[in-house]
Coordinates of C-alpha atoms in Angstrom, one line a residue:
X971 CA -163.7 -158.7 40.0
X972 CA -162.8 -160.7 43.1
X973 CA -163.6 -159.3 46.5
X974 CA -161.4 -160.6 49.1
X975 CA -162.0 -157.9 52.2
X976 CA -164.0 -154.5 53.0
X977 CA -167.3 -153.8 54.7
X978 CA -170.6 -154.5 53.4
X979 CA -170.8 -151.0 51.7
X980 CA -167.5 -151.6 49.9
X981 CA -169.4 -155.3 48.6
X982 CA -172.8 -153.5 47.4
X983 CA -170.3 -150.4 45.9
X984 CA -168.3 -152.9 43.9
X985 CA -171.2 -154.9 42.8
X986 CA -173.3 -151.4 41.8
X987 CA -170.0 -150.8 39.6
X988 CA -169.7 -153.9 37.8
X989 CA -173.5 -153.6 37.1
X990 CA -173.2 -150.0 35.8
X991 CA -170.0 -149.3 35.4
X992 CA -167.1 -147.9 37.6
X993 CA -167.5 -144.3 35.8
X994 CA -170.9 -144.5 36.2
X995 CA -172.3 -141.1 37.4
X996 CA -173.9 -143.0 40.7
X997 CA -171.2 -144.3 41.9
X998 CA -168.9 -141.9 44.1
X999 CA -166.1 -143.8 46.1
X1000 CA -168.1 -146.7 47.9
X1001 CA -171.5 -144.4 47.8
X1002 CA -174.3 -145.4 45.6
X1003 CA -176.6 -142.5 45.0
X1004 CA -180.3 -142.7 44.9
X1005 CA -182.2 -141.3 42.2
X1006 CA -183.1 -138.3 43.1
X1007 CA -179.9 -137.5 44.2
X1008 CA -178.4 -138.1 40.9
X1009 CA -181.0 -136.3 39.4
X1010 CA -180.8 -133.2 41.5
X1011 CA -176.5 -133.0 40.9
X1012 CA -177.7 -133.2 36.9
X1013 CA -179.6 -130.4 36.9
X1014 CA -177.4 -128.7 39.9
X1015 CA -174.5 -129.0 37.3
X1016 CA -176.1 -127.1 34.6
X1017 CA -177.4 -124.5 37.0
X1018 CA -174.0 -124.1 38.0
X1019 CA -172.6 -124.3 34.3
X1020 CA -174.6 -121.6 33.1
X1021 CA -175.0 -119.0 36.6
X1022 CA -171.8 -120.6 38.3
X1023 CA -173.8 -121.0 41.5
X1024 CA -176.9 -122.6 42.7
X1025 CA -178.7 -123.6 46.1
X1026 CA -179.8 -127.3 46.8
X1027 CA -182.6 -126.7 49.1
X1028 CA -183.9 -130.4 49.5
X1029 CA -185.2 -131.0 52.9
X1030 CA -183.7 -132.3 55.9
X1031 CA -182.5 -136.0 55.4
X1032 CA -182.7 -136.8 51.8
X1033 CA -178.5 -136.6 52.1
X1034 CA -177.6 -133.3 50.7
X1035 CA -173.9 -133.9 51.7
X1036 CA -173.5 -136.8 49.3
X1037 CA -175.4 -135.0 45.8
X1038 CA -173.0 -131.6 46.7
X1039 CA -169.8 -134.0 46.5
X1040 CA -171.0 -135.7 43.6
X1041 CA -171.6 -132.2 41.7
X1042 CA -168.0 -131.3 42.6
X1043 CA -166.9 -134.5 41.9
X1044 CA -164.1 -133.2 39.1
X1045 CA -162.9 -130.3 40.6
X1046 CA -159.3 -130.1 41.1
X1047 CA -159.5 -128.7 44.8
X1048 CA -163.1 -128.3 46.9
X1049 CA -163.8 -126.4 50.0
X1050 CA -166.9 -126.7 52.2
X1051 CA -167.7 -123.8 54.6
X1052 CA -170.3 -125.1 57.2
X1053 CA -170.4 -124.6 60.9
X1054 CA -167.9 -126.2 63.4
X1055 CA -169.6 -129.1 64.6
X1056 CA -170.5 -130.7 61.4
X1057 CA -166.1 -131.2 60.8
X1058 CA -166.9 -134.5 61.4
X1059 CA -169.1 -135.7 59.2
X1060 CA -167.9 -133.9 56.0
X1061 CA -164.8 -135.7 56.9
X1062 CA -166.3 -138.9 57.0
X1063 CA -168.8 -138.0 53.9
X1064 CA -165.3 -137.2 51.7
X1065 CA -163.5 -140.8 52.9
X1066 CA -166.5 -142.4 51.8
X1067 CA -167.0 -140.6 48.4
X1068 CA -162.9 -140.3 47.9
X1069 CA -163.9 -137.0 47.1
X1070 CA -161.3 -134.8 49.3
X1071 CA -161.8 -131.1 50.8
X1072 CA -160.6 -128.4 52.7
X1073 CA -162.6 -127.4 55.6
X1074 CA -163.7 -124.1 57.2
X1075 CA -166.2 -122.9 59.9
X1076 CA -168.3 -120.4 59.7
X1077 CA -166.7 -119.6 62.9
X1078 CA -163.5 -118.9 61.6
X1079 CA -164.1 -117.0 59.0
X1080 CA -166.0 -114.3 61.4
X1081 CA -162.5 -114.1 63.3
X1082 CA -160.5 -113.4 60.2
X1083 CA -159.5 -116.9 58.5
X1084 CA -160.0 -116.7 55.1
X1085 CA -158.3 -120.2 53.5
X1086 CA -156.8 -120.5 50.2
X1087 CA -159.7 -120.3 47.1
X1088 CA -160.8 -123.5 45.8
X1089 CA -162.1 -124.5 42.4
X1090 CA -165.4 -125.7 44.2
X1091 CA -166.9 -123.6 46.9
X1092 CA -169.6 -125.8 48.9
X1093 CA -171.8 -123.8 51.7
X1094 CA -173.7 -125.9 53.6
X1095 CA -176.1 -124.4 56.5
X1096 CA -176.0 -121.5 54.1
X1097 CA -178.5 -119.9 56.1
X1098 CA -175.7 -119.0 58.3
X1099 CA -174.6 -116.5 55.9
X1100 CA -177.8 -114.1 55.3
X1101 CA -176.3 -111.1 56.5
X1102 CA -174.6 -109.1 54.6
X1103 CA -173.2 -106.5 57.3
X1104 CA -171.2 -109.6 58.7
X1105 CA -167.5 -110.2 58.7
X1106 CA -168.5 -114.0 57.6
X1107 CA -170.4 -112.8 55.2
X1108 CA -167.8 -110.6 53.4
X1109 CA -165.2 -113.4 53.9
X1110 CA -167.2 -116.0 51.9
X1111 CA -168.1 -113.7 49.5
X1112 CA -164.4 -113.4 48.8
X1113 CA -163.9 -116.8 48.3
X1114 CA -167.0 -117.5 46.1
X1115 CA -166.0 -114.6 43.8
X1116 CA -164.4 -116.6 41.2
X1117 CA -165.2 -120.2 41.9
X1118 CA -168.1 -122.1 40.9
X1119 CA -170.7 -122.0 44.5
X1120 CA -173.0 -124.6 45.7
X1121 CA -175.2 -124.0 48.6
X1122 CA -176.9 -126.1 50.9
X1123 CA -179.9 -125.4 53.3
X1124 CA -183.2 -127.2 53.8
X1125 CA -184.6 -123.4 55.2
X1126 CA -182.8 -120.9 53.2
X1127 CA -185.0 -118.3 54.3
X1128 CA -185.4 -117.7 58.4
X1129 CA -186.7 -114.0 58.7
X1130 CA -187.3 -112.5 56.1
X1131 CA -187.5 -112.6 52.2
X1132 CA -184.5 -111.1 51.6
X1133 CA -182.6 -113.9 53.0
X1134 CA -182.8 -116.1 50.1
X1135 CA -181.4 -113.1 47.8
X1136 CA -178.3 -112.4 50.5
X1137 CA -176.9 -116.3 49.9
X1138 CA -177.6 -116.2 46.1
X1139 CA -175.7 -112.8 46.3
X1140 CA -172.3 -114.6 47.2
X1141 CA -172.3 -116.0 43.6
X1142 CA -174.8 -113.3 41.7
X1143 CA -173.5 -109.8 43.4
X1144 CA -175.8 -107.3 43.5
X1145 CA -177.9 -108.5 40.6
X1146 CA -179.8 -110.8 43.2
X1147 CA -181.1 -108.0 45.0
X1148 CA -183.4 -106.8 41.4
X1149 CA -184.4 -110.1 40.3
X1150 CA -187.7 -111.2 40.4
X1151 CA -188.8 -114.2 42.7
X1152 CA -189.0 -116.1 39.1
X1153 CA -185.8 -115.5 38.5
X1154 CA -184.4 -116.3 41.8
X1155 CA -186.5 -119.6 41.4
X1156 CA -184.2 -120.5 38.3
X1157 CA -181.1 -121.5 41.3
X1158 CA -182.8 -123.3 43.4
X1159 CA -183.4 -127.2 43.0
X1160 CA -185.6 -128.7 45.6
X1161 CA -187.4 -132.0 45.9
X1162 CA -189.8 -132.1 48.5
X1163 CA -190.7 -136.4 49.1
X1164 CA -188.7 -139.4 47.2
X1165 CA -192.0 -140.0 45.1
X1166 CA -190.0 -141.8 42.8
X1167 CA -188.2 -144.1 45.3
X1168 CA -191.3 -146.0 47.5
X1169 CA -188.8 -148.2 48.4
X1170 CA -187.0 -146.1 50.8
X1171 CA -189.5 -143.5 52.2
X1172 CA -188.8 -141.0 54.7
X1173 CA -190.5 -141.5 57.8
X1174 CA -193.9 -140.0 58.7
X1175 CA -194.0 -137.6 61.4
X1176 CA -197.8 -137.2 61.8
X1177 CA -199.4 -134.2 63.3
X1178 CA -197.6 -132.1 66.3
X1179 CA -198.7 -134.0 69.9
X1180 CA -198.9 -130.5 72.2
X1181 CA -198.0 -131.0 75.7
X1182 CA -199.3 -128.3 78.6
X1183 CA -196.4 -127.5 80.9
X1184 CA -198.9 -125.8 83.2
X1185 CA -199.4 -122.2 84.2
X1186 CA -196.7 -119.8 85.0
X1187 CA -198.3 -116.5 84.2
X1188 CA -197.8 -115.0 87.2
X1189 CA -194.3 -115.1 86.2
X1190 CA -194.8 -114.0 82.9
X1191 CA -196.5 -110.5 83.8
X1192 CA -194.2 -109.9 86.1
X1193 CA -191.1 -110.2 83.1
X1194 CA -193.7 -107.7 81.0
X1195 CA -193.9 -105.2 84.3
X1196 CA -190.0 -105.1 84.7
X1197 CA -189.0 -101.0 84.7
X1198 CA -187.1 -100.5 81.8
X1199 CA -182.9 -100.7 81.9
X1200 CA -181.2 -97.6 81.5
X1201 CA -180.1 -97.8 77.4
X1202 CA -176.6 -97.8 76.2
X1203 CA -175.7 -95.1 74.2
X1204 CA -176.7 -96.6 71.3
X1205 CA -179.0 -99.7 72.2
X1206 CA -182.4 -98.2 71.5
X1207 CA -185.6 -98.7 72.8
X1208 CA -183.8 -101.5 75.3
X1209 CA -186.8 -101.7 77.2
X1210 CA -189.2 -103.5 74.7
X1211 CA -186.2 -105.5 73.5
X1212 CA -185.3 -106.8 76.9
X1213 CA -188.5 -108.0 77.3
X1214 CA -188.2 -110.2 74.7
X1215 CA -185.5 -111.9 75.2
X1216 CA -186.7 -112.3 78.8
X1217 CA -189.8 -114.1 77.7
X1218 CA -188.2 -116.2 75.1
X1219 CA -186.3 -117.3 78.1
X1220 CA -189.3 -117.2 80.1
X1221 CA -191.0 -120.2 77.3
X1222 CA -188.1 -122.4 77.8
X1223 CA -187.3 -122.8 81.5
X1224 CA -187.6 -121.4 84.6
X1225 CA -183.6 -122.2 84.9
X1226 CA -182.9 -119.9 81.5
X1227 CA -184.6 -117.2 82.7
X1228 CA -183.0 -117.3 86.6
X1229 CA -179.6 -117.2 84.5
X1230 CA -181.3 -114.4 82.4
X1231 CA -182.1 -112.5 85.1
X1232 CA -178.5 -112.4 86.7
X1233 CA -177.3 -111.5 84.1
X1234 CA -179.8 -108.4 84.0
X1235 CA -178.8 -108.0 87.1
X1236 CA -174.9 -107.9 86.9
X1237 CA -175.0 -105.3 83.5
X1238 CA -177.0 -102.9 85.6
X1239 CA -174.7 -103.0 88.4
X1240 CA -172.4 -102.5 86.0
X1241 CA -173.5 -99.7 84.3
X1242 CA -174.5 -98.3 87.8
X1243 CA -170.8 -98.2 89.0
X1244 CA -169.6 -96.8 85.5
X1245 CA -172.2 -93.9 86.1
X1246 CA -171.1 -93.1 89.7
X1247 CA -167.2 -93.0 88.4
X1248 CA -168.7 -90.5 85.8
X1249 CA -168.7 -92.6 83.2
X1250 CA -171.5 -93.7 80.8
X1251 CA -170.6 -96.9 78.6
X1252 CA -171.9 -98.6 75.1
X1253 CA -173.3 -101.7 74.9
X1254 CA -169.7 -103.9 73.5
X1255 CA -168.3 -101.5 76.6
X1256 CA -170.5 -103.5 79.0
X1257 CA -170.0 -106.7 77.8
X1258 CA -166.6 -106.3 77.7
X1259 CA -167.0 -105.7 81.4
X1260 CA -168.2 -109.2 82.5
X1261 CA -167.2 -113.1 82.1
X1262 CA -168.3 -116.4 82.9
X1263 CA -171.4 -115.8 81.1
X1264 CA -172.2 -112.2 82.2
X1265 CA -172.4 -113.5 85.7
X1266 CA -169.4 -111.9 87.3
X1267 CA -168.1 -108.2 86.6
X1268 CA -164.7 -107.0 86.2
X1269 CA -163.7 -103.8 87.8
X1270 CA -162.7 -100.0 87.0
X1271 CA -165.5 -99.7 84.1
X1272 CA -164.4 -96.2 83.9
X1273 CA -160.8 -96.4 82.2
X1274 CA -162.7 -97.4 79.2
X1275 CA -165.8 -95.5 78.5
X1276 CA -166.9 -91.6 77.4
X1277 CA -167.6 -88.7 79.6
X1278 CA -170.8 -88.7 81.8
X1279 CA -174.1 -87.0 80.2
X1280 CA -175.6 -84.3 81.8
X1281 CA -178.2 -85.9 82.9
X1282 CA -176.5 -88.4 85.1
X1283 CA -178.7 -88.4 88.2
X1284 CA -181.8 -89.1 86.2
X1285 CA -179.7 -91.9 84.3
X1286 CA -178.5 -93.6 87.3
X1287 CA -181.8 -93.7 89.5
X1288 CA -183.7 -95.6 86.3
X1289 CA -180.5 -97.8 86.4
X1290 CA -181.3 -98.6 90.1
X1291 CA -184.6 -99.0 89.7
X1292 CA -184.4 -101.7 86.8
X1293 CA -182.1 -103.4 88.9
X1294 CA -184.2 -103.6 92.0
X1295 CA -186.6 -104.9 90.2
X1296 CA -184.9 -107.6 88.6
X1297 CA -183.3 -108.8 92.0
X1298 CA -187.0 -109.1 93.3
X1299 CA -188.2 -111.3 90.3
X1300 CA -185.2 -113.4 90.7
X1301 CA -186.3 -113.7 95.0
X1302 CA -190.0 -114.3 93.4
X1303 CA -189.2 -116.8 90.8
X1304 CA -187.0 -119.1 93.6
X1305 CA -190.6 -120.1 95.1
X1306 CA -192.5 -123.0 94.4
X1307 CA -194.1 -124.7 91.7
X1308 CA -191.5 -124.8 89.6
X1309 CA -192.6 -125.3 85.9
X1310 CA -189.1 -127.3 85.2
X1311 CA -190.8 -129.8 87.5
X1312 CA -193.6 -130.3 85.0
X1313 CA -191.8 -130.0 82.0
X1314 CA -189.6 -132.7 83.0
X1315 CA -192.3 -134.9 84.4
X1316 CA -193.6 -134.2 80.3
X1317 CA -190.8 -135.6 79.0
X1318 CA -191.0 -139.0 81.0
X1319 CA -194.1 -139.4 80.4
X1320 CA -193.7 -139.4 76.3
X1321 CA -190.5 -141.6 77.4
X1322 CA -192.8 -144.2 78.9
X1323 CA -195.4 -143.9 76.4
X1324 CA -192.4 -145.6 74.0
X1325 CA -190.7 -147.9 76.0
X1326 CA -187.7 -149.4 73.6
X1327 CA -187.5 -146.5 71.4
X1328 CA -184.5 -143.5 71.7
X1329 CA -185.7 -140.1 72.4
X1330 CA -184.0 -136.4 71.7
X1331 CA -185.1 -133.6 73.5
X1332 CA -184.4 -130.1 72.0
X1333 CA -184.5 -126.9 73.5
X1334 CA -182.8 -122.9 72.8
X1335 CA -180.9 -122.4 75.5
X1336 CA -178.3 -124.5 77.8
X1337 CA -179.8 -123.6 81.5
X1338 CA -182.6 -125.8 79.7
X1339 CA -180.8 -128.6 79.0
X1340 CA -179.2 -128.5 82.1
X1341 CA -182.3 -128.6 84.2
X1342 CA -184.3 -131.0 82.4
X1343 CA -181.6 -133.3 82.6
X1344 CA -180.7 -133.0 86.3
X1345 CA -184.5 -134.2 86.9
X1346 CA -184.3 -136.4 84.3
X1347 CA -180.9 -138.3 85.5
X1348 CA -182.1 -140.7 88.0
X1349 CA -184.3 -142.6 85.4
X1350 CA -181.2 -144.1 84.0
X1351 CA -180.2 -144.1 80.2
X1352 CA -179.7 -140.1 79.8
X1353 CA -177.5 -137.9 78.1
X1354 CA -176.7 -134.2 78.1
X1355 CA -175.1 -132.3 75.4
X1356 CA -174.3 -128.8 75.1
X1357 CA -171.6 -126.7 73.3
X1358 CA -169.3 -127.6 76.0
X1359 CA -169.8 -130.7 75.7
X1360 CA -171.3 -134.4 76.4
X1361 CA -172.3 -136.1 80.0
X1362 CA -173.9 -138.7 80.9
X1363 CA -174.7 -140.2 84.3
X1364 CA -171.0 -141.1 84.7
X1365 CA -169.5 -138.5 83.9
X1366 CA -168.6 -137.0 80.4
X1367 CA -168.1 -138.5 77.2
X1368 CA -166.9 -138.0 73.9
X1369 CA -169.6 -135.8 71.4
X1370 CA -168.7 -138.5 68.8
X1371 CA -169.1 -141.7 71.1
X1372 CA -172.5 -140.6 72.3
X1373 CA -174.0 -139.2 68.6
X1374 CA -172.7 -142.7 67.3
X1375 CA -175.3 -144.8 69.8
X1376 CA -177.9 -142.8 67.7
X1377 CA -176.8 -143.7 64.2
X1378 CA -178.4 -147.1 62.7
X1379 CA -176.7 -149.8 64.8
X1380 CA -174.2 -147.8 67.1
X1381 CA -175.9 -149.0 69.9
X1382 CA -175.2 -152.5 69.2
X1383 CA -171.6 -153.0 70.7
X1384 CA -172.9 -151.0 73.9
X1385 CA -172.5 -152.4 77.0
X1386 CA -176.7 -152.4 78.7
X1387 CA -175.7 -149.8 81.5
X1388 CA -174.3 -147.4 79.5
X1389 CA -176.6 -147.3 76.5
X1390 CA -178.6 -143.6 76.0
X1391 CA -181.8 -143.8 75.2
X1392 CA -182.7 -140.1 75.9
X1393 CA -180.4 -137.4 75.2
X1394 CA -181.7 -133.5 76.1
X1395 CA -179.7 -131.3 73.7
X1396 CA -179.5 -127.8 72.9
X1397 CA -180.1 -126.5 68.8
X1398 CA -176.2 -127.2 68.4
X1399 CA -177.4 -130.4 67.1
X1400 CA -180.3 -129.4 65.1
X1401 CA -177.9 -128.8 62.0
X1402 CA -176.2 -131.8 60.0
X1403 CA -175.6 -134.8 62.2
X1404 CA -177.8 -137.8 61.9
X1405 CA -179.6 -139.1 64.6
X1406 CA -181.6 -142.1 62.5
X1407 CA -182.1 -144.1 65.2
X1408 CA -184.1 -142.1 67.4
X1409 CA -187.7 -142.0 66.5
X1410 CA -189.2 -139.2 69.0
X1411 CA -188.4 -135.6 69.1
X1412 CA -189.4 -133.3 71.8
X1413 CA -189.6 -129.3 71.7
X1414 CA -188.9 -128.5 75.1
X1415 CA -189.6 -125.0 73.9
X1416 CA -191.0 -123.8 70.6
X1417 CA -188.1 -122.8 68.1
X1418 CA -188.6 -118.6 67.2
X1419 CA -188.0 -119.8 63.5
X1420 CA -190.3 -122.1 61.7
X1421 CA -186.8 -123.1 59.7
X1422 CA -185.3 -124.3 63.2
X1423 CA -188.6 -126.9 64.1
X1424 CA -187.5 -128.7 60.7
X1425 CA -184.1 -128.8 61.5
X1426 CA -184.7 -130.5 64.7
X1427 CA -187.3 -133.6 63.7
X1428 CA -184.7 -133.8 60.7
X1429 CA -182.4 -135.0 62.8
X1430 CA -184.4 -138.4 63.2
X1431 CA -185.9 -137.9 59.9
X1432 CA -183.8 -139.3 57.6
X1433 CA -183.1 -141.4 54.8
X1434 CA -181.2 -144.3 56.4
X1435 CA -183.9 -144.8 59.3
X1436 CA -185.4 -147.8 59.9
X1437 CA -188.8 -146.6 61.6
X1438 CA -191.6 -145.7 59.8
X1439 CA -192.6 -142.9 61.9
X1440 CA -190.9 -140.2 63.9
X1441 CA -193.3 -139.3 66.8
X1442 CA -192.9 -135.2 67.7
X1443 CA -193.9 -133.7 70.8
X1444 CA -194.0 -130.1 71.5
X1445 CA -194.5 -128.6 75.0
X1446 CA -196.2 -125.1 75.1
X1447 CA -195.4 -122.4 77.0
X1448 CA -197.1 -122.1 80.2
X1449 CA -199.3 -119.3 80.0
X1450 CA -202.3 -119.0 77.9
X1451 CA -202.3 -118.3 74.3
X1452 CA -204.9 -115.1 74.5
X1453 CA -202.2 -113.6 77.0
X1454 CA -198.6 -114.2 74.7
X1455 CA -200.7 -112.9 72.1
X1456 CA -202.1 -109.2 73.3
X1457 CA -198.5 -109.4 75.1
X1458 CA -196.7 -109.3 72.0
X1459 CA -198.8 -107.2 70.9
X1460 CA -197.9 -104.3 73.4
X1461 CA -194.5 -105.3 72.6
X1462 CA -194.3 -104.5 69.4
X1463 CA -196.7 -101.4 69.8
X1464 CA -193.5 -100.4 72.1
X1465 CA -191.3 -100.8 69.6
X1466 CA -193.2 -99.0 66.6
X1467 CA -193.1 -95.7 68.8
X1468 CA -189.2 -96.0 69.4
X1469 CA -187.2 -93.4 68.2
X1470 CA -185.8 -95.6 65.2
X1471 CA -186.0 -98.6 64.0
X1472 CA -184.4 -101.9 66.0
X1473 CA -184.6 -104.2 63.2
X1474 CA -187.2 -106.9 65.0
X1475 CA -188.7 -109.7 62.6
X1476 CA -190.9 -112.5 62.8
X1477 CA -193.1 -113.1 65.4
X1478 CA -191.8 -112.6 69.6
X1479 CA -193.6 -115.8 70.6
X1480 CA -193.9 -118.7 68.4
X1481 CA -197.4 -119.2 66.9
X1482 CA -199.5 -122.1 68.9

């Protein structure tokens, strides 16, 4: 069959057909599956034959995208749900595999955009629908119904047990809920190394390299100390609860938890002005109160909230007194050292340490990103890149024109200056995109979900990669380990006395 243009994948795709034939089952467009991709959409397609669903729950990088089009391969119409920012590359996976699809975002469907049915329902990320209660949840139900389901996750299961059992319930109903974990065992394929492929290896990651960001546990017991806010109506023990989410904070920056902490500082505020107009709000009242990020607060609180308890005066002194406290934490945290100092000073040092090689820094929350990478900037060769979007020392640049300098080769046509060879990102990225050429990942902060520290160092670790290892760095939080620990455990002796239940899993700090 003569060949007179197309790139080199088109040349080894054509030459992979004539060997084995252009129906072959391992060939899909100009993609040439690997064995155990081929064998994991054989026994995915009698799964699905028999139970009309299954979950591929190979790890991160062994190219789930590629095996979930090959299973759909002769359906008439396919749709893949997956979150927003992966658009991209399904689009580019279903050029290269001529296998079109509809898209749709998780996103959307939690506003109310349900698309047409498909004959082929793919869910990748399914993680992101383990919740039951959710409008997402309900909509993809819908749509897996009737039509034959595949889902896709790496970590299927991020809380709690039951998780695995909500995604299987989009295709079983309520039959997942009784099985055993035998029988839930029966839909899931997973293949944990390419044992049977020595020739193309993922990378090794080694053992966790732990980093000490110094010692900021002054800070830390004064976040435990804060008075508790005045609850909403129906928030709960808000006291125990706020605490956590101001030491999760706390663990990744000073900068998140300064942002944190006005925002602390602007509910109560607002809840103190709704009580002093005789008003006392819910929680989705108060946020409905604020903007840019809780930061600023709209006015006249009380055209939209019930009548005033009786015991008002006792309500709005505890509502003062949180807030009092919180505005003299912020004065106290504005004073030197400041622990972003060290953490950055961290991350150039593991920069030096691989001179030539790109590096991706991950952390929870954006104020991180942000600070690391104003301290980070004047080294030269950094990039930012949040949900609203990608900067780099020139200004910003396009999310796809960035990502590409860290796929195999996309570097190549860059002009010296504005090549990236460190890019400080928050978990937007930790889902679906490949990042091959990069070889060391960095927690800034320690992920609250075992599930989400795999999803980041599989960005790097991938098939496709041409290093042999993937170096990972970890810095811990700054206080020491004896202290998180009989912290969290006052926390949680808080919350086990609460009047009812608030739903917390896992663990409040990351085990060390």
């Amino acid at each position: 069959m003569p060949i007179t243009t197309g790139s080199a994948a088109d040349v080894r795709a054509a030459i992979a057909r004539a060997w084995l034939g252009a129906h072959d089952a391992g060939i899909l467009g100009s993609v040439v599956l690997r064995a155990h991709q081929r064998a994991a959409a054989h026994r995915l397609r009698a799964v699905i034959g028999a139970s009309r669903g299954a979950l591929l729950a190979d790890p991160v990088g062994l190219g789930k995208t590629y095996t979930a089009l090959a299973v759909a391969r002769d359906a008439a119409s396919v749709l893949v749900v997956a979150p927003a920012p992966l658009r991209d590359m399904w689009r580019e996976a279903c050029v290269a595999t001529a296998r079109p699809a509809r898209f749709v975002s998780y996103h959307a469907l939690s506003r109310g955009g349900v698309p047409e049915p498909a004959d082929f329902v793919i869910v990748d990320e399914s993680h992101h629908a383990r919740n039951p209660a959710t409008r997402r949840y309900r909509a993809l139900a819908a749509l897996c119904e009737r039509s034959p389901v595949l889902l896709l996750s790496a970590t299927p299961v991020h809380n709690r047990a039951g998780d695995l059992r909500a995604q299987l319930a989009l295709f079983l109903g309520s039959h997942a809920w009784a099985m055993t974990d035998d029988d839930v065992a029966r839909f899931v394929v997973r293949r944990d190394l390419l044992a049977d492929e020595g020739d193309s290896p993922l990378p090794h990651t080694g053992t966790v390299r732990w980093l000490e960001a110094g010692d900021d546990a002054t800070t830390l017991a004064s976040v435990e100390r804060l008075p508790p806010p005045l609850p909403a109506r129906d928030a709960g023990d808000g006291g125990a609860l706020v605490s956590i989410s101001l030491i999760r904070q706390w663990a990744s920056s000073r900068a998140a938890l300064l942002a944190a902490l006005r925002r602390r500082l602007a509910l109560a505020s607002a809840l103190a002005d709704a009580l002093r107009a005789g008003r006392y709000p819910s929680r989705a009242e108060l946020r409905a109160w604020s903007y840019a990020e809780g930061t600023l607060q709209l006015a006249f609180p009380e055209i939209a909230s019930d009548a005033l308890p009786s015991d008002a005066n006792q309500l709005l002194a505890a509502t003062e007194r949180h807030a009092s406290h919180v505005a003299a934490l912020i004065r106290a945290s504005a004073d030197p050292p400041d622990p972003d100092d060290a953490r950055a000073a961290l991350i150039r040092r593991v920069r030096a340490e691989h001179p030539g090689e790109r590096v991706i820094v991950f952390a929870e929350f954006a104020e991180t990103v942000r600070a690391l990478s104003a301290r980070l900037a004047p080294d030269g060769g950094v990039a930012m890149l949040t949900d609203r979007g990608a900067t780099v020392a020139g200004g910003r640049i396009a999310r796809r024109e960035l990502l590409a300098q860290f796929a195999p080769g996309g570097a190549a046509g860059v002009a010296p200056a504005n090549r990236v060879s460190l890019l400080v990102t928050t978990d937007l990225l930790s889902e679906g995109v490949n990042l091959q050429d990069a070889s060391v990942v960095v927690h800034a902060d320690l992920p609250w979900s075992p599930a989400r520290f795999e999803q980041r160092v599989g960005r790097a670790r991938r098939l496709g990669s041409a290093h042999a290892r993937v170096s990972v760095y970890a810095l811990r939080p700054p206080a020491p380990a004896e202290m998180l620990l009989h912290m969290e455990q006052r926390l949680r002796a808080k919350l086990a006395a609460a009047a009812r239940t608030v739903g917390i899993q896992g663990t409040i700090m990351p085990r060390l």
